Coordinates of C-alpha atoms in Angstrom, one line a residue:
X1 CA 149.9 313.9 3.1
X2 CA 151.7 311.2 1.3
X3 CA 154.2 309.3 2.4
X4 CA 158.1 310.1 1.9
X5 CA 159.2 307.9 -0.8
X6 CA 162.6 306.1 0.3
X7 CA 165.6 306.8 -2.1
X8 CA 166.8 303.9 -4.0
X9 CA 169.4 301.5 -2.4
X10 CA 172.8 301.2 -3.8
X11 CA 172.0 297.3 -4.8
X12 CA 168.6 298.6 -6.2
X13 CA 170.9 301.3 -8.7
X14 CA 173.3 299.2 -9.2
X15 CA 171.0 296.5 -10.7
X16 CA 168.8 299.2 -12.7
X17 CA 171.7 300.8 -14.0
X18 CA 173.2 297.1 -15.6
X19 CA 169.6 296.2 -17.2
X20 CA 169.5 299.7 -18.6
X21 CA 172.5 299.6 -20.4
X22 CA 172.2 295.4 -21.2
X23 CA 175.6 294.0 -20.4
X24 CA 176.5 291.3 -18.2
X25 CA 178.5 291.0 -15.1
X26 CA 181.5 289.0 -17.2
X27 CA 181.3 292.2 -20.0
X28 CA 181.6 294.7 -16.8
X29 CA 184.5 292.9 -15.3
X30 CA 186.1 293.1 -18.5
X31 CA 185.3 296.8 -19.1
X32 CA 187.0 297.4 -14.9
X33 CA 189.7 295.3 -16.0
X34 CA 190.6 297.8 -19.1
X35 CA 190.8 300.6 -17.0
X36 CA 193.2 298.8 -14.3
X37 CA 190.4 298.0 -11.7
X38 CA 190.4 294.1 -11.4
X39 CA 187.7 292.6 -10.0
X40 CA 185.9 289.3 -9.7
X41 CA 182.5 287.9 -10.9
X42 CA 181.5 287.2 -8.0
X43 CA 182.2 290.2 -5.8
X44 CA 180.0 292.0 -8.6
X45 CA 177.2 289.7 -8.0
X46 CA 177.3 290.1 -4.3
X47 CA 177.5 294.1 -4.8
X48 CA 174.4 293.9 -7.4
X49 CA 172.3 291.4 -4.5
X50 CA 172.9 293.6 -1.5
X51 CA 174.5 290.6 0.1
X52 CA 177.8 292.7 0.4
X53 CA 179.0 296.5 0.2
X54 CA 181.6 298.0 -1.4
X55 CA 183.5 299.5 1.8
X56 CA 187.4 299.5 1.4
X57 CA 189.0 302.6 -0.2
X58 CA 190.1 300.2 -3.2
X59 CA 186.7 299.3 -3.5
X60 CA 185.2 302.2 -4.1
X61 CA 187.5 303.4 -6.6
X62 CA 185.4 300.7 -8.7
X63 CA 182.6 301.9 -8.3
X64 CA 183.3 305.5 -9.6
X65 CA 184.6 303.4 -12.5
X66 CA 181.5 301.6 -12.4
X67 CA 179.7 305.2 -12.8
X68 CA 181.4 305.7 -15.8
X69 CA 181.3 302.3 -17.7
X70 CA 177.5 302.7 -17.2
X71 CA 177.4 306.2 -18.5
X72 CA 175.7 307.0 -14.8
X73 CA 176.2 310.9 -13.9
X74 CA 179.6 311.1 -11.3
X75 CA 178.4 309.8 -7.5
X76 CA 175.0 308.1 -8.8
X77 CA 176.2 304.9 -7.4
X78 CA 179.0 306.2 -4.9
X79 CA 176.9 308.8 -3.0
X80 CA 174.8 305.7 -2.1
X81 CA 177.5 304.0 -0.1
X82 CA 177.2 306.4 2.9
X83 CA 180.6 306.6 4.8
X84 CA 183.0 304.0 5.3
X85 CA 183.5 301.6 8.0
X86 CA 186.7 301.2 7.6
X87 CA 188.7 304.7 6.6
X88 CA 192.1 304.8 5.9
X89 CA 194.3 304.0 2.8
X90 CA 194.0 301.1 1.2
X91 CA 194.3 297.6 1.8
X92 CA 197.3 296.0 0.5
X93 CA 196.5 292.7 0.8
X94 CA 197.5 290.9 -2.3
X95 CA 194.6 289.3 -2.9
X96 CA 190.9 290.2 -3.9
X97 CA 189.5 287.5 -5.2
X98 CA 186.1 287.9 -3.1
X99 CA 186.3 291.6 -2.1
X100 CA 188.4 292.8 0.6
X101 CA 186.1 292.0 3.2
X102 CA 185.7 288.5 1.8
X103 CA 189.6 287.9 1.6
X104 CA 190.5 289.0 5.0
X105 CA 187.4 287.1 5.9
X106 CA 189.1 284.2 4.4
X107 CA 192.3 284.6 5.8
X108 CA 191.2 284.6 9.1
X109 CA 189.4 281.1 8.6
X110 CA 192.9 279.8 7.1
X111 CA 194.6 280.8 10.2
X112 CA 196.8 282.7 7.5
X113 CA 199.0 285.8 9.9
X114 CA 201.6 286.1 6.8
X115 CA 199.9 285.2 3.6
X116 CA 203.0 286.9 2.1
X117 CA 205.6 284.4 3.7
X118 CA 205.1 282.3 0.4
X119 CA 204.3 283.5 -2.9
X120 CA 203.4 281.7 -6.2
X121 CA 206.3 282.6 -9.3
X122 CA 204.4 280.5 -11.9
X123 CA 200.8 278.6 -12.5
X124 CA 199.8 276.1 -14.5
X125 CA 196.0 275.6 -14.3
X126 CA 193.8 273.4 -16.5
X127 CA 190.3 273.4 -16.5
X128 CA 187.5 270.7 -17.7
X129 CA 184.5 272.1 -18.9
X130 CA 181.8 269.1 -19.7
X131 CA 179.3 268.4 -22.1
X132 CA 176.4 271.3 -20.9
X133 CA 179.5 273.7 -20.6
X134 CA 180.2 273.6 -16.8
X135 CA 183.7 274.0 -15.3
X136 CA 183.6 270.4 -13.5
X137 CA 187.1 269.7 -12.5
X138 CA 190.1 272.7 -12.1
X139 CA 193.8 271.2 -11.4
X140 CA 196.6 273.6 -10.4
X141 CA 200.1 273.1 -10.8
X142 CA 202.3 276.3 -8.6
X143 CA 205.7 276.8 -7.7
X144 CA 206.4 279.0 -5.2
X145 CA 209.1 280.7 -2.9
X146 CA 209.8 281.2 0.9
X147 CA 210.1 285.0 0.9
X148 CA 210.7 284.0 5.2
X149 CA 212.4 281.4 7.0
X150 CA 209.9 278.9 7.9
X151 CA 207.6 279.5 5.1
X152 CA 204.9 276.3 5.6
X153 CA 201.5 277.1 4.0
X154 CA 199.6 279.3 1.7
X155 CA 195.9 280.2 0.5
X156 CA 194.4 279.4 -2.9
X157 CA 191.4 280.9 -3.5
X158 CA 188.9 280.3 -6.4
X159 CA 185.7 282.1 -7.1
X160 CA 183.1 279.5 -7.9
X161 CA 180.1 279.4 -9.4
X162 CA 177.1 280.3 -7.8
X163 CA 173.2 281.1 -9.3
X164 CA 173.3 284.4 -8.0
X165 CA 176.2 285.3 -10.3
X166 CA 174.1 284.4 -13.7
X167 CA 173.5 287.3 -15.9
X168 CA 172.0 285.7 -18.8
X169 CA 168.6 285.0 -19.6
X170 CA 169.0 282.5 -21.9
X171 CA 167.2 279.6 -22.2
X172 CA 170.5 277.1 -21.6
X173 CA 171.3 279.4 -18.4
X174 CA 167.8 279.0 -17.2
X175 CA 167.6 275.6 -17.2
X176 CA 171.2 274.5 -15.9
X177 CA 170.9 277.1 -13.2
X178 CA 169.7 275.2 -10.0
X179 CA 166.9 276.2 -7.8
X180 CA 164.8 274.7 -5.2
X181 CA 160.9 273.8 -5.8
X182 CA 159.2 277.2 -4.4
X183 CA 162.0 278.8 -6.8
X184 CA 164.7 280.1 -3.8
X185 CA 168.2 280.1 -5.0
X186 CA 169.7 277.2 -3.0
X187 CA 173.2 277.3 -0.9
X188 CA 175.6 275.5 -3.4
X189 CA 177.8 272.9 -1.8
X190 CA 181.7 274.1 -2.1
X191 CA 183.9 272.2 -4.7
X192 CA 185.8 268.9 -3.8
X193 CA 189.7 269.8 -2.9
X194 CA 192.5 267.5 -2.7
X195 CA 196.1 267.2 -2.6
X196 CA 198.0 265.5 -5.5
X197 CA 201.5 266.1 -4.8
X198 CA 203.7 268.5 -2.4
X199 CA 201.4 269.6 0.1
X200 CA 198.2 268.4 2.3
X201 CA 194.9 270.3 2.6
X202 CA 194.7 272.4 5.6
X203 CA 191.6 274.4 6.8
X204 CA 188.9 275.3 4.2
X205 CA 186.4 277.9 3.9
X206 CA 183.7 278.7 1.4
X207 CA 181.1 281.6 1.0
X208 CA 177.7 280.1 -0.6
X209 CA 176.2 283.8 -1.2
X210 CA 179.5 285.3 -3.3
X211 CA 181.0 282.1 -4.4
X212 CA 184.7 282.4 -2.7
X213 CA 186.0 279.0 -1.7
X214 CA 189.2 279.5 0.0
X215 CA 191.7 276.4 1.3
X216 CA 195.1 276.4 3.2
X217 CA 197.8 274.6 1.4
X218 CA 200.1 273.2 4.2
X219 CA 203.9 272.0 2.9
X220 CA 205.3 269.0 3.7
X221 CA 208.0 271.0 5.5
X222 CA 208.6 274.4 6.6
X223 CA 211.3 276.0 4.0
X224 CA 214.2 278.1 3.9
X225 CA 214.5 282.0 2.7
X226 CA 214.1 281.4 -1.1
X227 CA 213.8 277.3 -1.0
X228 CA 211.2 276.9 -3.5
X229 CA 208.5 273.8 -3.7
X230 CA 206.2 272.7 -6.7
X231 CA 202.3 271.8 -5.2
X232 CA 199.7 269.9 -7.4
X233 CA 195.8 270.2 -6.3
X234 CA 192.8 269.4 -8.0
X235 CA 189.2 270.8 -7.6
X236 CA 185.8 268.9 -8.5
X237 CA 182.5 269.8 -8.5
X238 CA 180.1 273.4 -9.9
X239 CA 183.1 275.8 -10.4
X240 CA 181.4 277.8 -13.2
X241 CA 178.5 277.5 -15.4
X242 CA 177.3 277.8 -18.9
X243 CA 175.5 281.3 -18.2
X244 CA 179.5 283.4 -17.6
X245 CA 181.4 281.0 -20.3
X246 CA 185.3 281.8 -19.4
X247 CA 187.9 281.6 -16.8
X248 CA 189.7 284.5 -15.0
X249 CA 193.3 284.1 -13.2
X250 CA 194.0 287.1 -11.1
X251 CA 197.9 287.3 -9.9
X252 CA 199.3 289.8 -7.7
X253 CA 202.8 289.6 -8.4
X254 CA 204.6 288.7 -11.7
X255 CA 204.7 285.3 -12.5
X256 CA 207.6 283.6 -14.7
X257 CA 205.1 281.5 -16.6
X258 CA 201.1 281.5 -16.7
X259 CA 199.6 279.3 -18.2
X260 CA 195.7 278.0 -18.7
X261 CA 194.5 275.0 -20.5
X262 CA 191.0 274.8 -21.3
X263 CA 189.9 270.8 -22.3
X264 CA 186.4 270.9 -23.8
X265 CA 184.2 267.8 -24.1
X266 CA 184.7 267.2 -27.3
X267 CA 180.9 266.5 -28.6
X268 CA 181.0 270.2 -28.0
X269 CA 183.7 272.5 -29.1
X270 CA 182.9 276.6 -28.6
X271 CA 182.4 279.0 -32.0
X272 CA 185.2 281.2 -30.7
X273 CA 187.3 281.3 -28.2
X274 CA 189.4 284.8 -27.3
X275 CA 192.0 285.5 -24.9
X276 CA 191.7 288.6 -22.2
X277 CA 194.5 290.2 -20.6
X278 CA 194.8 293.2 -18.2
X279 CA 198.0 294.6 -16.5
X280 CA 199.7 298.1 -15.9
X281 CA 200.2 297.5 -20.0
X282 CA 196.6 297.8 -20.7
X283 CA 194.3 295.3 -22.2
X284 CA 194.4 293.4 -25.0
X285 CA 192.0 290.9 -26.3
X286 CA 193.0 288.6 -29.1
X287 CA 191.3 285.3 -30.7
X288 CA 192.7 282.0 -30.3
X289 CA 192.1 278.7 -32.1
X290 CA 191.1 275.5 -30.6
X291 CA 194.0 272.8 -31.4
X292 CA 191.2 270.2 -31.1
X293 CA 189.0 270.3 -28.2
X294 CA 191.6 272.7 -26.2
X295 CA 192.2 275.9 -25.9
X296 CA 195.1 277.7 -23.6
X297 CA 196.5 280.7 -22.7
X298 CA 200.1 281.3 -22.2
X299 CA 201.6 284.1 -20.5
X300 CA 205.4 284.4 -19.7
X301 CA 206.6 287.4 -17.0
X302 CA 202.9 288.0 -16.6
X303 CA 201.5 290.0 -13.9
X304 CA 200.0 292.1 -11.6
X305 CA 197.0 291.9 -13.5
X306 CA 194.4 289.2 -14.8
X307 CA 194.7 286.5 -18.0
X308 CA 191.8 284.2 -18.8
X309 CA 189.4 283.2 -21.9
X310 CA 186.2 283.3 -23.1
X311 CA 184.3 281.2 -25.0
X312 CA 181.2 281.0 -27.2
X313 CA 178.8 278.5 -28.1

């Protein structure tokens, strides 16, 4: 008698059904985004490994949309999931950056009860991106406003790189992607944060496998209903690598301005460069010309939704 074959997992479909049709995690992200689902690079990567699950109502909503940016036949991937452990309606946490199990994981390590209590009305983030065409340095500029007395700190959260994430099989990917001598992806150290100006660093936490580096931003003081304060930080280190060329912000409530600035070492400029945005407007996707070795994206009364660019050598 032979032995009962085991059906495939939902990381080992997943995976199949992405080689099959040839596209890369940053095309699929795009593709969700289009049809109003946003989610991040890395949660995609950490779906496709098996080192997390889709599980939250919102979550699996992507992945019926997954099932039909693949072409997959309804439930291929979803039927795989098995029930939820955690029914209910779905969570309205405002942010997603690493999943919602990776958020609220997150927001537990910040010691973070009201992430609400402040929120962010405009962003000003500027990115380096060095000669071998890795994000190296990432320096935000918020304001934001006490939606409750007392309102003292707030999360930032960035998805960073991480090998697991890569898609490409280029050459340039394969070498710049790091490994360790009997070929194991190795546990990337998180990026370097620091305060510039209106706040102090608070708690940190960070998520090797999925790439989510989350840090409390603590005020200076705690403010008033509707005070506002500006913060600076600045991040250093392997934010995001040459194999998914672009940048992604992700904003949950509309922002008065946003704005990114892409500095490019300028021994090497990218062929084109094209702007991506998503919202309840749809998606639109424009090219933009470097003015130099820069490249932004600006964005006035922006948001819920994502804004970022993509580059090509």
């Amino acid at each position: 008698m032979s032995p009962a074959v085991a059906p495939p997992s939902f990381p080992e479909s997943l995976s199949a059904a992405i080689a099959a049709r040839g596209v890369t995690l940053r095309e699929l992200v795009d593709s969700l985004g289009a049809r109003g689902h946003a989610v991040s690079l890395s949660t995609l990567s950490s779906w496709r490994t098996g080192r997390r699950r889709p599980d939250g109502a919102a979550s699996r909503e992507v992945v019926e949309a997954l099932e039909d940016v693949l072409d997959l036949a309804p439930t291929t991937l979803s039927s795989l999931l098995g029930p939820s452990r955690r029914p209910g309606p779905r969570d309205t946490t405002p942010y997603s950056v690493g999943g919602e199990e990776g958020t609220a994981e997150a927001l537990r390590a910040l010691g973070m009860s009201d992430p609400h209590a402040l929120v962010e009305s405009s962003s000003h983030v500027v990115l380096d991106v060095d000669l071998t065409g890795r994000v190296t340095r990432l320096t935000a500029r918020a304001a934001w406003l006490a939606r409750t007395p007392g309102a003292h700190h707030a999360p930032y959260f960035v998805a960073v790189d991480t090998p697991a994430a890569s898609s490409s099989s280029t050459a340039e990917a394969a070498v710049a992607t790091p490994h360790a001598a009997d070929g194991a992806i190795p546990a990337l150290e998180p990026p370097t944060i620091r305060a510039v100006a209106g706040c102090t660093i608070g708690a940190t936490h960070h998520r090797a496998e999925t790439g989510l580096f989350a840090a409390e931003l603590r005020l200076h003081r705690p403010l008033e209903t509707n005070e506002t304060v500006i913060t600076e930080i600045e991040l250093s280190g392997m934010l995001g690598g040459p194999d998914e060329p672009g940048w992604d912000l992700m904003v949950t409530r509309r922002q008065r301005v946003l704005a990114l600035w892409v500095r490019f070492d300028p021994r090497r400029v990218p062929r084109t460069i094209h702007a991506i945005t998503h919202d309840a407007r749809g998606s639109v996707r424009r090219r933009v010309a470097a003015i130099g070795p820069e490249a932004h994206l600006l964005q006035p009364g922006f948001g819920p939704g994502t804004a970022g660019l993509r580059w090509e050598w």
